[in-house]
PDB file of C-alpha atoms in Angstrom:
ATOM      1  CA  UNK A   1      18.631  -2.563 -12.959  1.00 92.00           C
ATOM      2  CA  UNK A   2      21.214  -5.306 -12.382  1.00 93.00           C
ATOM      3  CA  UNK A   3      22.377  -3.629  -9.164  1.00 94.00           C
ATOM      4  CA  UNK A   4      18.747  -3.366  -8.002  1.00 94.00           C
ATOM      5  CA  UNK A   5      18.204  -7.087  -8.713  1.00 93.00           C
ATOM      6  CA  UNK A   6      21.319  -7.995  -6.696  1.00 94.00           C
ATOM      7  CA  UNK A   7      20.341  -5.805  -3.725  1.00 94.00           C
ATOM      8  CA  UNK A   8      16.819  -7.252  -3.866  1.00 93.00           C
ATOM      9  CA  UNK A   9      18.244 -10.796  -3.695  1.00 92.00           C
ATOM     10  CA  UNK A  10      20.577  -9.920  -0.793  1.00 94.00           C
ATOM     11  CA  UNK A  11      17.743  -8.455   1.308  1.00 94.00           C
ATOM     12  CA  UNK A  12      15.545 -11.446   0.487  1.00 91.00           C
ATOM     13  CA  UNK A  13      18.109 -14.109   1.362  1.00 91.00           C
ATOM     14  CA  UNK A  14      19.878 -12.638   4.388  1.00 92.00           C
ATOM     15  CA  UNK A  15      17.004 -10.772   6.069  1.00 92.00           C
ATOM     16  CA  UNK A  16      13.488 -11.708   4.967  1.00 91.00           C
ATOM     17  CA  UNK A  17      13.990 -15.468   4.501  1.00 89.00           C
ATOM     18  CA  UNK A  18      15.513 -15.793   7.979  1.00 89.00           C
ATOM     19  CA  UNK A  19      12.549 -14.002   9.547  1.00 89.00           C
ATOM     20  CA  UNK A  20      10.107 -16.151   7.560  1.00 85.00           C
ATOM     21  CA  UNK A  21      11.707 -19.342   8.883  1.00 86.00           C
ATOM     22  CA  UNK A  22      11.258 -18.180  12.464  1.00 86.00           C
ATOM     23  CA  UNK A  23       7.692 -16.881  12.094  1.00 82.00           C
ATOM     24  CA  UNK A  24       6.347 -19.828  10.023  1.00 79.00           C
ATOM     25  CA  UNK A  25       4.006 -17.690   7.890  1.00 80.00           C
ATOM     26  CA  UNK A  26       1.411 -19.096   5.552  1.00 78.00           C
ATOM     27  CA  UNK A  27       1.893 -18.772   1.794  1.00 77.00           C
ATOM     28  CA  UNK A  28      -0.286 -15.660   1.590  1.00 76.00           C
ATOM     29  CA  UNK A  29       1.412 -13.919   4.503  1.00 83.00           C
ATOM     30  CA  UNK A  30       4.795 -15.068   3.203  1.00 83.00           C
ATOM     31  CA  UNK A  31       4.373 -13.236  -0.117  1.00 85.00           C
ATOM     32  CA  UNK A  32       2.915 -10.111   1.510  1.00 87.00           C
ATOM     33  CA  UNK A  33       5.681 -10.057   4.096  1.00 89.00           C
ATOM     34  CA  UNK A  34       8.330 -10.244   1.368  1.00 90.00           C
ATOM     35  CA  UNK A  35       6.627  -7.470  -0.590  1.00 90.00           C
ATOM     36  CA  UNK A  36       6.381  -5.153   2.425  1.00 92.00           C
ATOM     37  CA  UNK A  37       9.924  -5.964   3.506  1.00 93.00           C
ATOM     38  CA  UNK A  38      11.418  -5.079   0.130  1.00 94.00           C
ATOM     39  CA  UNK A  39       9.332  -1.938  -0.361  1.00 95.00           C
ATOM     40  CA  UNK A  40       9.852  -0.619   3.180  1.00 95.00           C
ATOM     41  CA  UNK A  41      13.640  -0.864   2.730  1.00 95.00           C
ATOM     42  CA  UNK A  42      13.455   0.925  -0.632  1.00 96.00           C
ATOM     43  CA  UNK A  43      11.074   3.635   0.624  1.00 97.00           C
ATOM     44  CA  UNK A  44      13.204   4.319   3.686  1.00 96.00           C
ATOM     45  CA  UNK A  45      16.392   4.624   1.646  1.00 96.00           C
ATOM     46  CA  UNK A  46      14.698   6.860  -0.954  1.00 96.00           C
ATOM     47  CA  UNK A  47      13.174   9.104   1.735  1.00 96.00           C
ATOM     48  CA  UNK A  48      16.525   9.660   3.423  1.00 96.00           C
ATOM     49  CA  UNK A  49      18.288  10.271   0.117  1.00 96.00           C
ATOM     50  CA  UNK A  50      15.565  12.581  -1.220  1.00 95.00           C
ATOM     51  CA  UNK A  51      15.391  14.573   2.035  1.00 95.00           C
ATOM     52  CA  UNK A  52      19.152  15.067   1.921  1.00 95.00           C
ATOM     53  CA  UNK A  53      18.837  16.491  -1.614  1.00 93.00           C
ATOM     54  CA  UNK A  54      15.969  18.777  -0.555  1.00 91.00           C
ATOM     55  CA  UNK A  55      18.008  20.178   2.324  1.00 91.00           C
ATOM     56  CA  UNK A  56      21.206  20.589   0.305  1.00 89.00           C
ATOM     57  CA  UNK A  57      19.354  22.310  -2.564  1.00 85.00           C
ATOM     58  CA  UNK A  58      17.420  24.646  -0.168  1.00 82.00           C
ATOM     59  CA  UNK A  59      14.024  23.437  -1.398  1.00 80.00           C
ATOM     60  CA  UNK A  60      12.500  23.601   2.083  1.00 78.00           C
ATOM     61  CA  UNK A  61      13.542  27.182   2.872  1.00 80.00           C
ATOM     62  CA  UNK A  62      12.576  28.513  -0.589  1.00 81.00           C
ATOM     63  CA  UNK A  63       9.539  26.729  -2.122  1.00 81.00           C
ATOM     64  CA  UNK A  64       9.586  29.042  -5.174  1.00 85.00           C
ATOM     65  CA  UNK A  65      12.455  26.905  -6.523  1.00 86.00           C
ATOM     66  CA  UNK A  66       9.750  24.461  -7.640  1.00 86.00           C
ATOM     67  CA  UNK A  67       8.739  26.757 -10.524  1.00 87.00           C
ATOM     68  CA  UNK A  68      11.336  29.515 -10.632  1.00 84.00           C
ATOM     69  CA  UNK A  69      13.857  29.540 -13.503  1.00 79.00           C
ATOM     70  CA  UNK A  70      11.996  26.815 -15.431  1.00 87.00           C
ATOM     71  CA  UNK A  71      13.061  24.753 -17.406  1.00 84.00           C
ATOM     72  CA  UNK A  72      15.212  22.919 -14.887  1.00 82.00           C
ATOM     73  CA  UNK A  73      17.317  21.215 -17.552  1.00 80.00           C
ATOM     74  CA  UNK A  74      20.550  21.497 -15.551  1.00 84.00           C
ATOM     75  CA  UNK A  75      20.670  18.953 -12.742  1.00 88.00           C
ATOM     76  CA  UNK A  76      23.224  18.274 -10.059  1.00 89.00           C
ATOM     77  CA  UNK A  77      24.880  14.869 -10.038  1.00 93.00           C
ATOM     78  CA  UNK A  78      23.005  13.624  -6.964  1.00 93.00           C
ATOM     79  CA  UNK A  79      19.643  14.751  -8.418  1.00 93.00           C
ATOM     80  CA  UNK A  80      20.285  13.015 -11.737  1.00 94.00           C
ATOM     81  CA  UNK A  81      21.584   9.883 -10.046  1.00 96.00           C
ATOM     82  CA  UNK A  82      18.501   9.841  -7.803  1.00 96.00           C
ATOM     83  CA  UNK A  83      16.146   9.813 -10.793  1.00 96.00           C
ATOM     84  CA  UNK A  84      18.195   7.178 -12.625  1.00 96.00           C
ATOM     85  CA  UNK A  85      18.121   4.977  -9.507  1.00 96.00           C
ATOM     86  CA  UNK A  86      14.359   5.393  -9.170  1.00 97.00           C
ATOM     87  CA  UNK A  87      13.743   4.401 -12.785  1.00 96.00           C
ATOM     88  CA  UNK A  88      16.145   1.461 -12.452  1.00 96.00           C
ATOM     89  CA  UNK A  89      14.387   0.157  -9.352  1.00 96.00           C
ATOM     90  CA  UNK A  90      10.913   0.216 -10.872  1.00 96.00           C
ATOM     91  CA  UNK A  91      12.141  -1.288 -14.139  1.00 96.00           C
ATOM     92  CA  UNK A  92      13.751  -4.102 -12.162  1.00 94.00           C
ATOM     93  CA  UNK A  93      10.335  -4.859 -10.628  1.00 94.00           C
ATOM     94  CA  UNK A  94       9.207  -6.465 -13.911  1.00 94.00           C
ATOM     95  CA  UNK A  95      11.696  -9.388 -13.869  1.00 91.00           C
ATOM     96  CA  UNK A  96      11.185  -9.686 -10.111  1.00 91.00           C
ATOM     97  CA  UNK A  97       7.601 -10.758 -10.785  1.00 89.00           C
ATOM     98  CA  UNK A  98       9.099 -13.908 -12.329  1.00 87.00           C
ATOM     99  CA  UNK A  99      11.887 -14.377  -9.782  1.00 85.00           C
ATOM    100  CA  UNK A 100       9.511 -14.048  -6.831  1.00 83.00           C
ATOM    101  CA  UNK A 101       6.972 -16.423  -8.434  1.00 82.00           C
ATOM    102  CA  UNK A 102       4.140 -13.931  -8.060  1.00 83.00           C
ATOM    103  CA  UNK A 103       0.636 -15.394  -8.257  1.00 83.00           C
ATOM    104  CA  UNK A 104      -1.279 -14.782 -11.470  1.00 87.00           C
ATOM    105  CA  UNK A 105      -4.090 -12.975  -9.662  1.00 87.00           C
ATOM    106  CA  UNK A 106      -1.593 -10.544  -8.093  1.00 85.00           C
ATOM    107  CA  UNK A 107       0.252  -9.697 -11.314  1.00 90.00           C
ATOM    108  CA  UNK A 108      -2.318  -7.139 -12.647  1.00 91.00           C
ATOM    109  CA  UNK A 109      -2.187  -5.189  -9.372  1.00 89.00           C
ATOM    110  CA  UNK A 110       1.610  -5.206  -9.435  1.00 91.00           C
ATOM    111  CA  UNK A 111       1.743  -4.061 -13.057  1.00 94.00           C
ATOM    112  CA  UNK A 112      -0.630  -1.159 -12.366  1.00 93.00           C
ATOM    113  CA  UNK A 113       1.357   0.432  -9.575  1.00 90.00           C
ATOM    114  CA  UNK A 114       4.720  -0.261 -11.266  1.00 95.00           C
ATOM    115  CA  UNK A 115       3.406   1.446 -14.401  1.00 95.00           C
ATOM    116  CA  UNK A 116       2.129   4.424 -12.396  1.00 95.00           C
ATOM    117  CA  UNK A 117       5.518   4.916 -10.745  1.00 96.00           C
ATOM    118  CA  UNK A 118       7.392   4.741 -14.058  1.00 96.00           C
ATOM    119  CA  UNK A 119       4.913   7.057 -15.782  1.00 96.00           C
ATOM    120  CA  UNK A 120       5.160   9.815 -13.185  1.00 96.00           C
ATOM    121  CA  UNK A 121       8.906   9.561 -12.502  1.00 96.00           C
ATOM    122  CA  UNK A 122       9.781   9.476 -16.208  1.00 96.00           C
ATOM    123  CA  UNK A 123       7.310  12.290 -16.879  1.00 95.00           C
ATOM    124  CA  UNK A 124       8.879  14.553 -14.238  1.00 94.00           C
ATOM    125  CA  UNK A 125      12.351  13.722 -15.572  1.00 94.00           C
ATOM    126  CA  UNK A 126      11.589  14.263 -19.260  1.00 93.00           C
ATOM    127  CA  UNK A 127       9.467  17.408 -18.779  1.00 93.00           C
ATOM    128  CA  UNK A 128      12.163  18.991 -16.577  1.00 91.00           C
ATOM    129  CA  UNK A 129       9.823  19.071 -13.577  1.00 92.00           C
ATOM    130  CA  UNK A 130      12.421  17.280 -11.474  1.00 91.00           C
ATOM    131  CA  UNK A 131      12.113  19.717  -8.548  1.00 92.00           C
ATOM    132  CA  UNK A 132       8.402  19.116  -8.154  1.00 93.00           C
ATOM    133  CA  UNK A 133       8.830  15.402  -8.795  1.00 94.00           C
ATOM    134  CA  UNK A 134      11.434  15.074  -6.048  1.00 95.00           C
ATOM    135  CA  UNK A 135       9.224  16.762  -3.433  1.00 94.00           C
ATOM    136  CA  UNK A 136       6.187  14.660  -4.353  1.00 96.00           C
ATOM    137  CA  UNK A 137       8.222  11.434  -4.352  1.00 96.00           C
ATOM    138  CA  UNK A 138       9.639  12.056  -0.873  1.00 96.00           C
ATOM    139  CA  UNK A 139       6.157  12.875   0.441  1.00 95.00           C
ATOM    140  CA  UNK A 140       4.599   9.808  -1.162  1.00 96.00           C
ATOM    141  CA  UNK A 141       7.431   7.450  -0.156  1.00 97.00           C
ATOM    142  CA  UNK A 142       7.199   8.495   3.485  1.00 96.00           C
ATOM    143  CA  UNK A 143       3.485   7.634   3.651  1.00 96.00           C
ATOM    144  CA  UNK A 144       4.029   4.320   1.852  1.00 95.00           C
ATOM    145  CA  UNK A 145       6.934   3.442   4.140  1.00 96.00           C
ATOM    146  CA  UNK A 146       4.669   3.900   7.171  1.00 95.00           C
ATOM    147  CA  UNK A 147       2.060   1.573   5.656  1.00 94.00           C
ATOM    148  CA  UNK A 148       4.479  -1.246   4.843  1.00 94.00           C
ATOM    149  CA  UNK A 149       6.343  -1.043   8.157  1.00 94.00           C
ATOM    150  CA  UNK A 150       2.955  -1.164   9.932  1.00 92.00           C
ATOM    151  CA  UNK A 151       2.047  -4.266   7.916  1.00 91.00           C
ATOM    152  CA  UNK A 152       5.303  -5.927   8.972  1.00 91.00           C
ATOM    153  CA  UNK A 153       4.478  -5.317  12.639  1.00 89.00           C
ATOM    154  CA  UNK A 154       0.923  -6.546  12.010  1.00 88.00           C
ATOM    155  CA  UNK A 155       2.217  -9.861  10.649  1.00 85.00           C
ATOM    156  CA  UNK A 156       4.273 -10.371  13.811  1.00 81.00           C
ATOM    157  CA  UNK A 157       1.360  -9.367  16.079  1.00 77.00           C
ATOM    158  CA  UNK A 158      -2.158  -9.162  14.631  1.00 75.00           C
ATOM    159  CA  UNK A 159      -3.305  -6.973  17.535  1.00 75.00           C
ATOM    160  CA  UNK A 160      -1.105  -4.136  16.271  1.00 77.00           C
ATOM    161  CA  UNK A 161      -3.371  -1.515  14.633  1.00 77.00           C
ATOM    162  CA  UNK A 162      -1.920   1.858  15.697  1.00 82.00           C
ATOM    163  CA  UNK A 163       0.355   2.127  12.684  1.00 85.00           C
ATOM    164  CA  UNK A 164      -2.554   1.718  10.261  1.00 87.00           C
ATOM    165  CA  UNK A 165      -4.535   4.452  12.027  1.00 88.00           C
ATOM    166  CA  UNK A 166      -1.629   6.888  11.743  1.00 91.00           C
ATOM    167  CA  UNK A 167      -1.062   5.869   8.136  1.00 92.00           C
ATOM    168  CA  UNK A 168      -4.729   6.526   7.274  1.00 92.00           C
ATOM    169  CA  UNK A 169      -4.480  10.119   8.527  1.00 94.00           C
ATOM    170  CA  UNK A 170      -1.159  10.793   6.803  1.00 95.00           C
ATOM    171  CA  UNK A 171      -2.399   9.190   3.582  1.00 95.00           C
ATOM    172  CA  UNK A 172      -5.250  11.682   3.268  1.00 95.00           C
ATOM    173  CA  UNK A 173      -2.959  14.588   4.205  1.00 96.00           C
ATOM    174  CA  UNK A 174      -0.406  13.375   1.659  1.00 95.00           C
ATOM    175  CA  UNK A 175      -2.982  13.393  -1.123  1.00 96.00           C
ATOM    176  CA  UNK A 176      -4.070  16.929  -0.193  1.00 96.00           C
ATOM    177  CA  UNK A 177      -0.486  18.206  -0.052  1.00 95.00           C
ATOM    178  CA  UNK A 178       0.258  16.595  -3.412  1.00 96.00           C
ATOM    179  CA  UNK A 179      -2.677  18.362  -5.037  1.00 95.00           C
ATOM    180  CA  UNK A 180      -1.836  21.695  -3.383  1.00 95.00           C
ATOM    181  CA  UNK A 181       1.822  21.610  -4.431  1.00 94.00           C
ATOM    182  CA  UNK A 182       0.943  20.507  -7.970  1.00 94.00           C
ATOM    183  CA  UNK A 183      -1.650  23.242  -8.483  1.00 94.00           C
ATOM    184  CA  UNK A 184       0.614  25.836  -6.878  1.00 93.00           C
ATOM    185  CA  UNK A 185       3.589  24.891  -9.079  1.00 92.00           C
ATOM    186  CA  UNK A 186       1.939  24.073 -12.412  1.00 92.00           C
ATOM    187  CA  UNK A 187      -1.294  26.038 -12.201  1.00 90.00           C
ATOM    188  CA  UNK A 188       0.051  29.268 -10.711  1.00 90.00           C
ATOM    189  CA  UNK A 189       3.860  29.332 -10.787  1.00 89.00           C
ATOM    190  CA  UNK A 190       4.445  28.108 -14.350  1.00 90.00           C
ATOM    191  CA  UNK A 191       1.298  29.789 -15.660  1.00 87.00           C
ATOM    192  CA  UNK A 192       2.699  33.193 -14.651  1.00 86.00           C
ATOM    193  CA  UNK A 193       6.176  32.585 -16.040  1.00 82.00           C
ATOM    194  CA  UNK A 194       7.370  34.877 -18.801  1.00 78.00           C
ATOM    195  CA  UNK A 195       8.681  32.184 -21.142  1.00 79.00           C
ATOM    196  CA  UNK A 196       5.675  30.097 -22.236  1.00 81.00           C
ATOM    197  CA  UNK A 197       6.831  28.945 -25.656  1.00 84.00           C
ATOM    198  CA  UNK A 198       7.345  25.305 -26.557  1.00 85.00           C
ATOM    199  CA  UNK A 199      11.034  24.713 -27.251  1.00 84.00           C
ATOM    200  CA  UNK A 200      12.176  21.096 -27.382  1.00 84.00           C
ATOM    201  CA  UNK A 201      15.874  21.953 -27.783  1.00 83.00           C
ATOM    202  CA  UNK A 202      15.975  23.963 -24.537  1.00 83.00           C
ATOM    203  CA  UNK A 203      13.566  21.617 -22.739  1.00 84.00           C
ATOM    204  CA  UNK A 204      10.844  24.214 -22.257  1.00 87.00           C
ATOM    205  CA  UNK A 205       7.420  22.490 -22.129  1.00 89.00           C
ATOM    206  CA  UNK A 206       5.630  25.323 -20.341  1.00 88.00           C
ATOM    207  CA  UNK A 207       2.562  25.548 -22.562  1.00 91.00           C
ATOM    208  CA  UNK A 208      -1.110  25.334 -21.666  1.00 92.00           C
ATOM    209  CA  UNK A 209      -1.663  21.846 -23.116  1.00 93.00           C
ATOM    210  CA  UNK A 210       1.256  20.330 -21.195  1.00 93.00           C
ATOM    211  CA  UNK A 211       0.217  22.018 -17.947  1.00 93.00           C
ATOM    212  CA  UNK A 212      -3.331  20.693 -18.282  1.00 95.00           C
ATOM    213  CA  UNK A 213      -2.029  17.192 -19.054  1.00 95.00           C
ATOM    214  CA  UNK A 214       0.297  17.244 -16.028  1.00 95.00           C
ATOM    215  CA  UNK A 215      -2.411  18.420 -13.644  1.00 95.00           C
ATOM    216  CA  UNK A 216      -4.941  15.975 -15.088  1.00 96.00           C
ATOM    217  CA  UNK A 217      -2.599  12.999 -14.660  1.00 95.00           C
ATOM    218  CA  UNK A 218      -1.795  13.990 -11.072  1.00 95.00           C
ATOM    219  CA  UNK A 219      -5.466  14.555 -10.162  1.00 95.00           C
ATOM    220  CA  UNK A 220      -6.608  11.284 -11.755  1.00 96.00           C
ATOM    221  CA  UNK A 221      -3.869   9.345  -9.971  1.00 95.00           C
ATOM    222  CA  UNK A 222      -4.719  10.900  -6.601  1.00 95.00           C
ATOM    223  CA  UNK A 223      -8.417  10.167  -7.133  1.00 95.00           C
ATOM    224  CA  UNK A 224      -7.600   6.554  -8.026  1.00 94.00           C
ATOM    225  CA  UNK A 225      -5.479   6.191  -4.886  1.00 94.00           C
ATOM    226  CA  UNK A 226      -8.234   7.670  -2.711  1.00 94.00           C
ATOM    227  CA  UNK A 227     -10.764   5.275  -4.249  1.00 94.00           C
ATOM    228  CA  UNK A 228      -8.495   2.298  -3.443  1.00 92.00           C
ATOM    229  CA  UNK A 229      -7.920   3.704   0.044  1.00 93.00           C
ATOM    230  CA  UNK A 230     -11.661   4.031   0.761  1.00 93.00           C
ATOM    231  CA  UNK A 231     -12.306   0.464  -0.429  1.00 91.00           C
ATOM    232  CA  UNK A 232      -9.452  -0.776   1.763  1.00 86.00           C
ATOM    233  CA  UNK A 233     -10.827   1.000   4.832  1.00 86.00           C
ATOM    234  CA  UNK A 234     -14.367  -0.267   4.193  1.00 89.00           C
ATOM    235  CA  UNK A 235     -13.094  -3.839   3.871  1.00 86.00           C
ATOM    236  CA  UNK A 236     -11.164  -3.522   7.147  1.00 78.00           C
ATOM    237  CA  UNK A 237     -14.227  -2.068   8.862  1.00 84.00           C
ATOM    238  CA  UNK A 238     -16.425  -4.937   7.664  1.00 84.00           C
ATOM    239  CA  UNK A 239     -13.902  -7.537   8.782  1.00 78.00           C
ATOM    240  CA  UNK A 240     -13.571  -5.860  12.184  1.00 72.00           C
ATOM    241  CA  UNK A 241     -17.350  -5.597  12.663  1.00 79.00           C
ATOM    242  CA  UNK A 242     -17.792  -9.238  11.639  1.00 79.00           C
ATOM    243  CA  UNK A 243     -15.169 -10.433  14.111  1.00 71.00           C
ATOM    244  CA  UNK A 244     -16.613  -8.296  16.926  1.00 72.00           C
ATOM    245  CA  UNK A 245     -20.245  -9.287  16.330  1.00 64.00           C
ATOM    246  CA  UNK A 246     -21.629 -11.546  19.118  1.00 60.00           C
ATOM    247  CA  UNK A 247     -22.542 -15.048  18.056  1.00 52.00           C
ATOM    248  CA  UNK A 248     -26.227 -15.778  18.604  1.00 50.00           C
ATOM    249  CA  UNK A 249     -26.872 -19.281  19.877  1.00 50.00           C
ATOM    250  CA  UNK A 250     -29.740 -21.038  18.204  1.00 52.00           C
ATOM    251  CA  UNK A 251     -32.295 -22.741  20.401  1.00 54.00           C
ATOM    252  CA  UNK A 252     -32.518 -26.486  19.853  1.00 55.00           C
ATOM    253  CA  UNK A 253     -35.550 -27.426  17.822  1.00 55.00           C
ATOM    254  CA  UNK A 254     -38.176 -29.312  19.812  1.00 54.00           C
ATOM    255  CA  UNK A 255     -39.773 -32.166  17.854  1.00 51.00           C
ATOM    256  CA  UNK A 256     -43.348 -32.798  18.755  1.00 48.00           C
ATOM    257  CA  UNK A 257     -44.740 -36.257  18.334  1.00 49.00           C
ATOM    258  CA  UNK A 258     -45.895 -39.328  20.063  1.00 46.00           C
ATOM    259  CA  UNK A 259     -43.286 -41.284  21.895  1.00 45.00           C
ATOM    260  CA  UNK A 260     -42.726 -44.835  20.906  1.00 45.00           C
ATOM    261  CA  UNK A 261     -43.621 -47.531  23.341  1.00 45.00           C
ATOM    262  CA  UNK A 262     -40.068 -48.817  23.297  1.00 44.00           C
ATOM    263  CA  UNK A 263     -37.726 -46.975  25.567  1.00 44.00           C
ATOM    264  CA  UNK A 264     -40.419 -45.009  27.475  1.00 42.00           C
ATOM    265  CA  UNK A 265     -38.609 -45.803  30.626  1.00 44.00           C
ATOM    266  CA  UNK A 266     -35.412 -44.160  29.299  1.00 44.00           C
ATOM    267  CA  UNK A 267     -36.911 -41.064  27.603  1.00 43.00           C
ATOM    268  CA  UNK A 268     -38.873 -39.665  24.705  1.00 38.00           C
ATOM    269  CA  UNK A 269     -38.271 -41.148  21.253  1.00 41.00           C
ATOM    270  CA  UNK A 270     -35.305 -43.091  22.522  1.00 41.00           C
ATOM    271  CA  UNK A 271     -33.526 -39.985  23.964  1.00 39.00           C
ATOM    272  CA  UNK A 272     -32.289 -40.228  27.521  1.00 41.00           C
ATOM    273  CA  UNK A 273     -33.785 -37.431  29.620  1.00 39.00           C
ATOM    274  CA  UNK A 274     -31.891 -35.532  32.280  1.00 40.00           C
ATOM    275  CA  UNK A 275     -34.335 -36.053  35.104  1.00 41.00           C
ATOM    276  CA  UNK A 276     -37.405 -38.041  35.929  1.00 43.00           C
ATOM    277  CA  UNK A 277     -39.752 -35.107  35.661  1.00 41.00           C
ATOM    278  CA  UNK A 278     -39.149 -34.869  31.887  1.00 44.00           C
ATOM    279  CA  UNK A 279     -39.883 -38.539  31.231  1.00 43.00           C
ATOM    280  CA  UNK A 280     -43.389 -39.963  30.969  1.00 43.00           C
ATOM    281  CA  UNK A 281     -44.695 -41.402  34.210  1.00 45.00           C
ATOM    282  CA  UNK A 282     -44.319 -45.190  34.389  1.00 45.00           C
ATOM    283  CA  UNK A 283     -47.477 -47.250  35.014  1.00 45.00           C
ATOM    284  CA  UNK A 284     -47.794 -48.831  38.430  1.00 44.00           C
ATOM    285  CA  UNK A 285     -47.849 -52.610  38.503  1.00 47.00           C
ATOM    286  CA  UNK A 286     -51.172 -54.063  39.547  1.00 45.00           C
ATOM    287  CA  UNK A 287     -51.097 -55.974  42.748  1.00 44.00           C
ATOM    288  CA  UNK A 288     -51.849 -59.637  42.321  1.00 39.00           C
TER     289      UNK A 288
END
């Protein structure tokens, strides 16, 4: 946690603050830019590290490793260090809410997604589902990295929208792949395993109740994320349609009434008219 706090401060001071001084962001954009800058750096680093572990452990060439030989209570050093680093980063996010002077209205949103990360990462670690957890984390981090890097480009140029379109497609695909891999691993792979007895000493949690709880938590989380995603897209669509809507000019209201005797030579009701045809005709002087 202390190392994560130090790295967070280094990125903030030597990278993000310098960019903020040049761009002159508002307070709202300033906080969002800092958030996306920190998270994009973390997601990129975690994706590269997690992909390296997947390749070195042959997870890509043999997907059955996700459920074969469960429980996965023996971990390599880089796998264990990866999970410890993930937990440390998300635990360090709690004091960062104070250090970054987060607004009170933004704190509930921050606490929700920090809690979701800690719940799922700790759950995969404690239930010895670290293989499945690693694959799902790399998949999720890649999609989130694309969103935050697109938001950084959007802050520099508000016309940039291509990144968000690509992110929207990959977000939906990511949720589908998460559900497919979870059901395939927990619902089919572990359900057909020979050893299905609860044994805390050996780390075997492959029982029906635990499998249902794992699948339920994953499905509820994915549904919650899709609900937030749909609301986000609807809000963007409304803002875009409002900005693109043509402004209808209102016709000036014509006031009917008798003109006052004063100023009839200059116009109606004291208003100067543009031409003589709009003004009342002046009376001709009588010849003496």
